[in-house]
XYZ file of N, CA and C in Angstrom:
438
model
N 113.527 145.422 82.000
C 113.121 145.220 83.196
C 114.165 144.503 83.894
N 114.596 144.803 85.055
C 115.675 144.295 85.687
C 115.562 143.426 86.699
N 115.742 142.134 86.694
C 115.302 141.218 87.916
C 116.359 141.322 88.869
N 115.743 140.903 89.971
C 116.772 141.088 91.196
C 116.649 139.762 91.936
N 118.067 139.136 92.282
C 118.054 137.969 93.091
C 117.278 137.954 94.123
N 116.501 136.781 94.393
C 115.551 136.758 95.926
C 116.716 136.579 96.681
N 116.375 137.127 98.013
C 117.099 136.961 99.146
C 115.957 136.680 100.128
N 115.728 135.684 100.651
C 114.787 135.401 101.561
C 114.646 136.160 103.074
N 116.040 136.393 103.265
C 116.251 137.209 104.685
C 116.144 138.650 104.433
N 115.939 139.152 103.254
C 115.608 140.778 103.241
C 113.954 140.923 102.845
N 113.650 141.977 103.199
C 112.297 142.623 102.645
C 111.927 142.279 101.393
N 111.164 141.809 100.892
C 111.193 141.278 99.390
C 110.300 142.537 98.608
N 109.724 143.291 99.040
C 108.890 144.258 98.317
C 109.208 145.516 98.578
N 108.842 146.340 97.515
C 108.963 147.834 97.273
C 107.976 148.393 98.412
N 108.512 149.390 99.085
C 107.592 149.996 100.252
C 107.710 151.410 100.230
N 106.756 151.826 99.112
C 106.383 153.063 98.992
C 105.662 153.842 100.061
N 105.021 153.078 100.979
C 104.525 153.832 102.164
C 103.987 152.554 102.962
N 103.676 152.931 104.535
C 103.121 152.033 105.293
C 103.887 150.801 105.709
N 103.444 149.794 106.503
C 104.013 148.743 107.127
C 103.613 147.935 106.393
N 104.198 146.915 105.523
C 103.603 145.642 104.697
C 103.502 144.654 105.455
N 104.479 144.807 106.640
C 104.297 143.612 107.605
C 102.896 143.081 108.298
N 102.178 144.326 108.233
C 100.979 144.250 108.963
C 99.933 143.492 107.858
N 99.985 143.313 106.804
C 99.069 142.875 105.909
C 99.693 141.839 104.831
N 100.898 141.732 105.103
C 101.325 140.512 104.272
C 101.839 139.197 104.930
N 101.486 138.319 104.432
C 101.983 137.015 104.916
C 103.360 136.534 104.495
N 104.372 136.747 105.004
C 105.845 136.575 104.462
C 105.847 135.175 104.620
N 105.738 134.112 105.314
C 105.759 132.758 105.511
C 105.140 132.216 104.125
N 103.928 132.669 103.961
C 103.298 132.156 102.780
C 104.100 132.524 101.151
N 104.656 133.950 101.416
C 105.248 134.205 100.366
C 106.790 133.543 99.907
N 107.464 132.995 101.159
C 108.473 132.097 101.335
C 108.217 130.847 100.640
N 107.252 130.286 101.174
C 106.843 128.997 100.688
C 106.563 128.964 99.331
N 105.880 129.929 98.798
C 106.008 130.246 97.134
C 107.161 130.140 96.358
N 108.063 130.785 97.037
C 109.271 131.232 96.268
C 110.153 129.686 96.406
N 109.983 129.226 97.703
C 110.975 127.731 97.856
C 110.299 126.964 96.756
N 108.902 126.674 96.999
C 108.491 125.464 96.367
C 108.122 125.659 95.010
N 108.624 126.729 94.348
C 108.662 127.013 92.776
C 109.934 127.071 92.429
N 111.009 127.176 93.193
C 112.413 127.196 92.985
C 112.893 128.727 92.311
N 111.951 129.626 92.456
C 111.933 130.914 91.844
C 113.514 131.655 92.405
N 114.266 132.073 91.395
C 115.345 132.920 91.657
C 115.487 134.162 91.647
N 114.655 134.890 90.922
C 114.779 136.163 90.906
C 113.494 136.841 90.650
N 113.063 138.245 90.578
C 111.973 138.788 90.517
C 112.149 140.230 90.433
N 110.904 141.042 89.690
C 111.076 142.324 89.436
C 109.729 142.898 89.545
N 109.506 144.152 89.830
C 108.199 144.667 90.018
C 107.657 145.300 88.627
N 106.642 145.259 88.409
C 105.952 145.887 87.282
C 105.685 144.611 85.976
N 105.216 145.603 84.910
C 104.960 145.145 83.415
C 106.087 145.608 82.407
N 106.185 144.572 81.457
C 106.881 144.976 80.400
C 106.290 146.292 79.745
N 106.958 147.243 78.924
C 106.358 148.197 78.316
C 106.704 148.580 76.857
N 107.643 147.657 76.394
C 107.697 147.772 75.152
C 107.349 146.336 74.201
N 107.186 145.426 75.016
C 106.514 144.164 74.432
C 105.270 143.892 74.911
N 104.697 143.036 73.982
C 103.512 142.419 74.786
C 103.535 141.532 75.819
N 102.671 141.237 76.627
C 103.019 140.313 77.767
C 103.240 138.629 77.204
N 102.823 138.504 76.207
C 102.899 137.184 75.348
C 104.370 137.037 74.728
N 104.613 138.249 74.220
C 106.243 138.087 73.798
C 107.307 137.932 74.885
N 106.714 138.835 75.863
C 107.831 139.068 77.209
C 107.665 137.433 77.588
N 106.551 136.761 77.616
C 107.077 135.206 78.236
C 107.728 134.508 77.331
N 107.737 134.868 75.869
C 108.497 133.970 75.210
C 109.990 134.412 75.003
N 110.248 135.705 74.882
C 111.502 135.899 74.904
C 112.170 136.524 76.563
N 111.421 136.948 77.165
C 112.146 137.107 78.440
C 112.718 138.513 78.646
N 112.366 139.193 77.442
C 112.856 140.579 77.009
C 112.027 141.447 76.928
N 112.186 142.833 77.206
C 111.204 143.938 77.088
C 111.691 144.630 75.796
N 111.667 143.801 74.671
C 112.071 144.543 73.064
C 111.033 145.201 72.398
N 111.010 146.031 71.637
C 110.172 146.637 70.899
C 110.547 148.322 70.186
N 109.683 148.718 69.473
C 109.962 150.067 69.017
C 108.963 151.076 69.724
N 107.952 150.689 70.064
C 106.611 151.486 70.617
C 106.512 151.121 71.960
N 105.924 151.851 72.746
C 105.149 151.481 73.908
C 103.887 150.674 73.608
N 103.834 149.755 74.352
C 102.646 148.940 74.454
C 101.703 148.972 75.731
N 102.647 148.947 76.692
C 101.884 148.883 78.220
C 100.818 148.209 78.254
N 100.962 146.753 77.986
C 99.792 146.070 78.143
C 99.677 145.676 79.517
N 98.372 146.037 79.923
C 98.007 145.534 81.544
C 96.866 144.734 81.257
N 96.908 143.545 82.115
C 96.000 142.565 82.393
C 94.789 143.348 83.133
N 93.757 142.646 83.039
C 92.530 143.198 84.019
C 92.895 143.176 85.424
N 92.348 144.110 85.952
C 92.548 143.803 87.594
C 93.838 144.165 87.991
N 94.943 144.410 87.311
C 96.348 144.275 87.743
C 96.342 145.230 89.119
N 97.252 144.455 89.854
C 97.423 145.429 91.385
C 98.340 144.703 91.696
N 99.284 144.889 92.674
C 100.492 144.168 93.598
C 101.291 143.021 92.487
N 101.614 143.692 91.481
C 102.215 142.627 90.720
C 103.570 142.413 90.694
N 104.240 141.306 90.408
C 105.559 140.979 90.312
C 105.760 139.543 89.238
N 106.794 139.979 88.501
C 107.253 138.980 87.551
C 108.383 138.022 88.596
N 108.215 136.653 88.029
C 109.375 135.771 88.869
C 110.004 134.873 87.772
N 111.154 134.416 88.122
C 111.857 133.574 87.089
C 112.573 132.424 88.003
N 112.647 131.463 87.318
C 113.511 130.300 87.759
C 114.862 130.626 87.126
N 116.009 129.866 87.407
C 117.331 129.832 86.797
C 117.071 129.281 85.446
N 117.375 130.115 84.352
C 117.089 129.615 82.942
C 115.666 129.245 82.630
N 114.819 129.753 83.233
C 113.304 129.563 82.911
C 112.495 130.773 82.543
N 111.361 130.674 81.874
C 110.807 131.872 81.539
C 109.973 132.770 82.548
N 109.550 133.648 82.479
C 109.041 134.229 83.486
C 107.656 134.223 84.024
N 107.105 134.296 84.940
C 105.546 134.337 84.904
C 105.297 135.463 85.764
N 104.188 135.970 85.672
C 103.569 137.236 86.321
C 102.563 136.701 87.325
N 102.836 137.288 88.626
C 101.743 136.847 89.853
C 101.315 138.405 90.171
N 99.926 138.663 90.234
C 99.454 139.860 90.803
C 98.124 139.389 91.830
N 97.739 140.475 92.492
C 96.897 140.257 93.730
C 96.114 141.461 93.953
N 94.773 141.571 93.172
C 93.971 142.404 92.837
C 92.947 142.454 94.160
N 92.411 143.761 94.840
C 91.271 143.757 95.526
C 90.102 143.507 94.708
N 88.979 143.246 95.315
C 87.610 143.221 94.499
C 86.975 142.008 94.431
N 86.063 141.777 93.765
C 85.001 140.591 93.537
C 85.847 139.757 92.240
N 86.276 138.614 93.094
C 87.119 137.338 92.366
C 86.075 136.991 91.358
N 84.726 136.696 91.762
C 83.890 136.061 90.753
C 83.353 136.971 89.634
N 83.197 138.230 89.702
C 82.913 139.200 88.827
C 84.082 139.475 87.847
N 85.529 139.166 88.403
C 86.486 139.407 87.524
C 87.140 138.153 86.896
N 86.801 136.885 87.175
C 87.130 135.886 86.689
C 87.088 135.627 85.306
N 85.705 135.831 84.811
C 85.451 135.704 83.277
C 86.334 136.611 82.359
N 86.475 137.897 83.061
C 87.228 139.141 82.364
C 88.734 138.561 82.022
N 89.247 138.188 83.212
C 90.539 137.845 83.137
C 90.870 136.719 82.374
N 89.916 135.721 82.426
C 90.067 134.357 81.494
C 90.075 134.857 80.095
N 89.255 135.613 79.866
C 88.950 136.027 78.423
C 90.311 136.952 77.785
N 90.562 137.823 78.646
C 91.900 138.453 78.328
C 93.096 137.670 78.025
N 93.363 136.694 78.890
C 94.609 135.526 78.620
C 93.927 135.049 77.469
N 92.982 134.436 77.237
C 92.776 133.375 76.214
C 92.828 134.149 74.745
N 92.568 135.525 74.654
C 92.739 136.245 73.476
C 94.357 136.435 73.145
N 95.240 136.183 74.278
C 96.513 136.527 74.234
C 97.299 135.048 74.103
N 96.680 134.139 73.981
C 97.029 132.469 74.077
C 98.037 132.705 75.531
N 98.021 133.214 76.480
C 98.472 132.997 77.660
C 97.813 132.138 79.132
N 98.407 131.342 79.599
C 97.590 130.461 80.517
C 97.471 131.372 82.037
N 96.450 131.135 82.359
C 96.007 131.848 83.700
C 95.428 131.009 84.746
N 95.871 131.304 86.099
C 95.099 130.528 87.067
C 94.644 131.535 88.037
N 93.382 131.583 88.571
C 93.118 132.586 89.491
C 92.559 131.693 90.648
N 92.971 132.268 91.769
C 92.666 131.592 93.166
C 91.842 132.485 93.996
N 90.975 132.016 94.759
C 90.233 132.841 95.819
C 90.845 133.725 96.906
N 90.275 134.378 97.627
C 90.902 135.115 98.824
C 91.582 134.093 99.453
N 92.506 134.505 100.306
C 93.016 133.671 101.289
C 94.358 132.967 100.751
N 94.506 132.721 99.237
C 95.456 131.895 98.949
C 96.927 132.746 98.750
N 96.701 134.034 98.252
C 97.857 134.812 98.132
C 98.425 135.199 99.447
N 99.476 136.016 99.360
C 100.057 136.472 100.529
C 99.773 137.919 100.744
N 99.773 138.751 99.963
C 99.273 140.195 99.929
C 97.718 140.283 100.501
N 97.483 140.747 101.610
C 96.240 141.209 102.380
C 95.343 139.912 101.902
N 95.578 138.807 102.319
C 94.807 137.426 102.242
C 93.238 137.741 102.217
N 92.604 138.430 103.170
C 91.210 138.500 103.184
C 90.590 139.259 102.194
N 91.520 140.064 101.389
C 90.846 141.123 100.501
C 91.173 140.891 99.108
N 92.463 140.206 99.043
C 92.860 140.214 97.563
C 92.820 138.753 96.989
N 92.528 138.456 95.887
C 92.714 137.144 95.302
C 94.279 136.932 94.708
N 94.489 135.807 94.050
C 95.881 135.570 93.234
C 95.435 135.331 92.071
N 96.549 135.879 91.153
C 96.546 135.774 89.571
C 97.789 135.173 89.186
N 98.017 134.136 88.346
C 99.114 133.728 88.154
C 98.894 133.572 86.338
N 100.109 134.245 85.650
C 100.157 134.119 84.385
C 101.299 133.721 83.618
N 101.217 132.976 82.475
C 102.710 132.447 82.062
C 102.012 131.735 80.854
N 103.187 131.264 80.183
C 102.840 130.418 78.894
C 102.793 128.956 79.523
N 103.346 128.342 80.754
C 103.183 127.048 80.974
C 103.253 127.004 82.402
N 102.038 127.008 83.056
C 101.857 126.966 84.650
C 101.526 125.475 85.055
N 101.760 124.442 84.228
C 101.578 123.294 84.808
C 102.570 122.652 86.027
N 103.511 123.203 86.094
C 104.458 122.867 87.263
C 104.472 123.879 88.441
N 103.532 124.926 88.493
C 103.562 125.858 89.440
C 102.878 125.467 90.418
N 103.255 125.629 91.699
C 102.798 125.118 93.035
C 102.243 126.427 93.822
N 100.915 126.515 94.088
C 100.186 127.331 94.819
C 99.613 126.700 95.872
N 99.803 127.089 97.367
C 99.131 126.571 98.593
C 97.658 126.792 98.389
N 96.675 125.830 98.759
C 95.400 126.113 98.615
C 94.933 125.980 97.413
N 95.651 125.144 96.492
C 95.037 124.862 95.269
C 94.199 123.703 95.017
């Protein structure tokens, strides 16, 4: 997985289709990046490593495909601080209350910390998507609306 240095003056997301500006709150994304001092990001999940191992080592290493995917995963990016471990942020559509226990249990089984936020907290389609953050240590992650 290749991380890209974050440049807040450029369009931050992959644009496969449509106009992201109509349903993305870029100011909220900018504040998330600045408040947490993130340096780089990448789109997607590791394919040769479990998510736990990826958080530990920062590398997608292994001999077999694992393609471990968290429940309800959609609109996901990995973020890193300089010299820091990666975290996963994703923003799925759907019923946050129905999904909360499923996501919590999945993370608990893998000894991964997770924070799940209601609609309106994230920056991608805030009225329709909720925000999920996963990593090994989320104690100092700052999220508006927390």
